[in-house]
Short mmCIF file of C-alpha atoms in Angstrom, two decimals:
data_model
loop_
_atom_site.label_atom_id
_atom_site.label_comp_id
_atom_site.label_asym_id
_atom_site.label_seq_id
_atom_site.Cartn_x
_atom_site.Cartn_y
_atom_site.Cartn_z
CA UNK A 1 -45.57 169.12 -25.15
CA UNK A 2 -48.81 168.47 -23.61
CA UNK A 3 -52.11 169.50 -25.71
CA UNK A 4 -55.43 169.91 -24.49
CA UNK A 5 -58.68 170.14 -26.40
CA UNK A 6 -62.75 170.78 -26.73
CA UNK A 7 -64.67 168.20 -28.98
CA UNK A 8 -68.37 169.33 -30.07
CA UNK A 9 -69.14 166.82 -32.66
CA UNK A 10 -72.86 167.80 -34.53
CA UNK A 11 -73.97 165.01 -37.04
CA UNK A 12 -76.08 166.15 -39.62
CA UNK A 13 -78.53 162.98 -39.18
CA UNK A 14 -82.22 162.79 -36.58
CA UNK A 15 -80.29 160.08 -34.79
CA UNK A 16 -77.55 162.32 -33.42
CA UNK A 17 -76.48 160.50 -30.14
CA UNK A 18 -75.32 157.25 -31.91
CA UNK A 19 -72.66 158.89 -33.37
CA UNK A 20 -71.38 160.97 -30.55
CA UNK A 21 -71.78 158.14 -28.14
CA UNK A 22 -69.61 155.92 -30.28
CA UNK A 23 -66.81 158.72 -31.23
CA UNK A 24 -66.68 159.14 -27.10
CA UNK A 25 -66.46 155.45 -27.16
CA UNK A 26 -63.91 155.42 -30.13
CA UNK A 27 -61.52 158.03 -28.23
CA UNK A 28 -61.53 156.12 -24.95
CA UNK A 29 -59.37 153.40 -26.93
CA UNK A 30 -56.48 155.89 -26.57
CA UNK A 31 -55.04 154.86 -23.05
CA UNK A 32 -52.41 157.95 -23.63
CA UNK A 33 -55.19 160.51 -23.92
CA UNK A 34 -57.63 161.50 -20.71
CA UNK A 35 -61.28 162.21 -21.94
CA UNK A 36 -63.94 164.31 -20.05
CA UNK A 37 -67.39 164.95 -21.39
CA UNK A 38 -69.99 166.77 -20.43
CA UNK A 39 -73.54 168.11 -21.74
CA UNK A 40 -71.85 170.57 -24.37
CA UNK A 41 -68.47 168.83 -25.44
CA UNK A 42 -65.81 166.42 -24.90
CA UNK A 43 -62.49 167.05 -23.38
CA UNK A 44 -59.58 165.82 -24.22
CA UNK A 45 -55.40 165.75 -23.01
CA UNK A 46 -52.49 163.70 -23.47
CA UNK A 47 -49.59 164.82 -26.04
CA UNK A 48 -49.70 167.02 -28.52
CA UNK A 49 -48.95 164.38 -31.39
CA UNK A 50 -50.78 161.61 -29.67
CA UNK A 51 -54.12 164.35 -29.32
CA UNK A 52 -54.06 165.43 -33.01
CA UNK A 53 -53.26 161.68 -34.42
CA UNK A 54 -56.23 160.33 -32.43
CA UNK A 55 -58.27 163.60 -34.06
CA UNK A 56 -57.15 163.00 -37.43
CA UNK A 57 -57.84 159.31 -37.54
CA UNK A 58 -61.15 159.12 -35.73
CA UNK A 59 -62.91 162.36 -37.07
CA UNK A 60 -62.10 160.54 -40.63
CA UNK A 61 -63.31 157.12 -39.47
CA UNK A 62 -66.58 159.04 -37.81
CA UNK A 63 -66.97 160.50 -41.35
CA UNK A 64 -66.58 157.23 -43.20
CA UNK A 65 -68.92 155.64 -40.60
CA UNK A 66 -71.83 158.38 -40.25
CA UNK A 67 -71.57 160.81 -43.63
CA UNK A 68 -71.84 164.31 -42.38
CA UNK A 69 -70.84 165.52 -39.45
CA UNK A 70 -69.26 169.01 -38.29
CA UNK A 71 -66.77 169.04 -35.50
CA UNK A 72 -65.93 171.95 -33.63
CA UNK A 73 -62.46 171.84 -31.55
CA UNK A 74 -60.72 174.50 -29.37
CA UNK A 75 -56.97 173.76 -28.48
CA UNK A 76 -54.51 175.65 -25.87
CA UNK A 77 -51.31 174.44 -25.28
CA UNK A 78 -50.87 173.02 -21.68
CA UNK A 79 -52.20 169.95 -19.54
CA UNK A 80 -55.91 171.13 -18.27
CA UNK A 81 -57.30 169.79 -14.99
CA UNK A 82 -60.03 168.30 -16.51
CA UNK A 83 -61.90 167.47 -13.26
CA UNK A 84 -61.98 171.65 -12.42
CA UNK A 85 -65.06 173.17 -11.31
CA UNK A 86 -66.22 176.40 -9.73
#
């Protein structure tokens, strides 16, 4: 079953865009997964057990690398077009 997914990842640190910039570059690693990011969030789809693996392991590792950080995520079952746009 294919899994789709919103990232918002908010460190709690003044130099927020070195940690978002390299959990982006952490999840493009995973050649099963498609990424899409924008200004707000990140996008993410591939399979439902590959998606929530690559979650699990690299929100910990972002954790262990940056301290504090909240991550928001919104899932819906289903393989988005992630190129869409009205």
């Amino acid at each position: 079953m294919k899994l789709t997914a919103e990232i918002s990842m908010y460190p709690l640190k003044d130099n927020y865009l070195d940690p978002i910039k390299w959990f982006i570059g952490r999840v493009d690693s995973y050649a099963n997964i498609e990424r899409k990011t924008n200004a707000m969030a990140t996008q993410v789809c591939g399979e439902y057990a590959d998606v929530m693996a690559m979650l699990a392991t690299e929100m910990e590792a972002a954790h262990e690398q940056w301290g504090k950080a909240v991550f928001v995520v919104k899932f819906i079952s289903g393989e988005l077009n992630l190129s869409h746009s009205e």
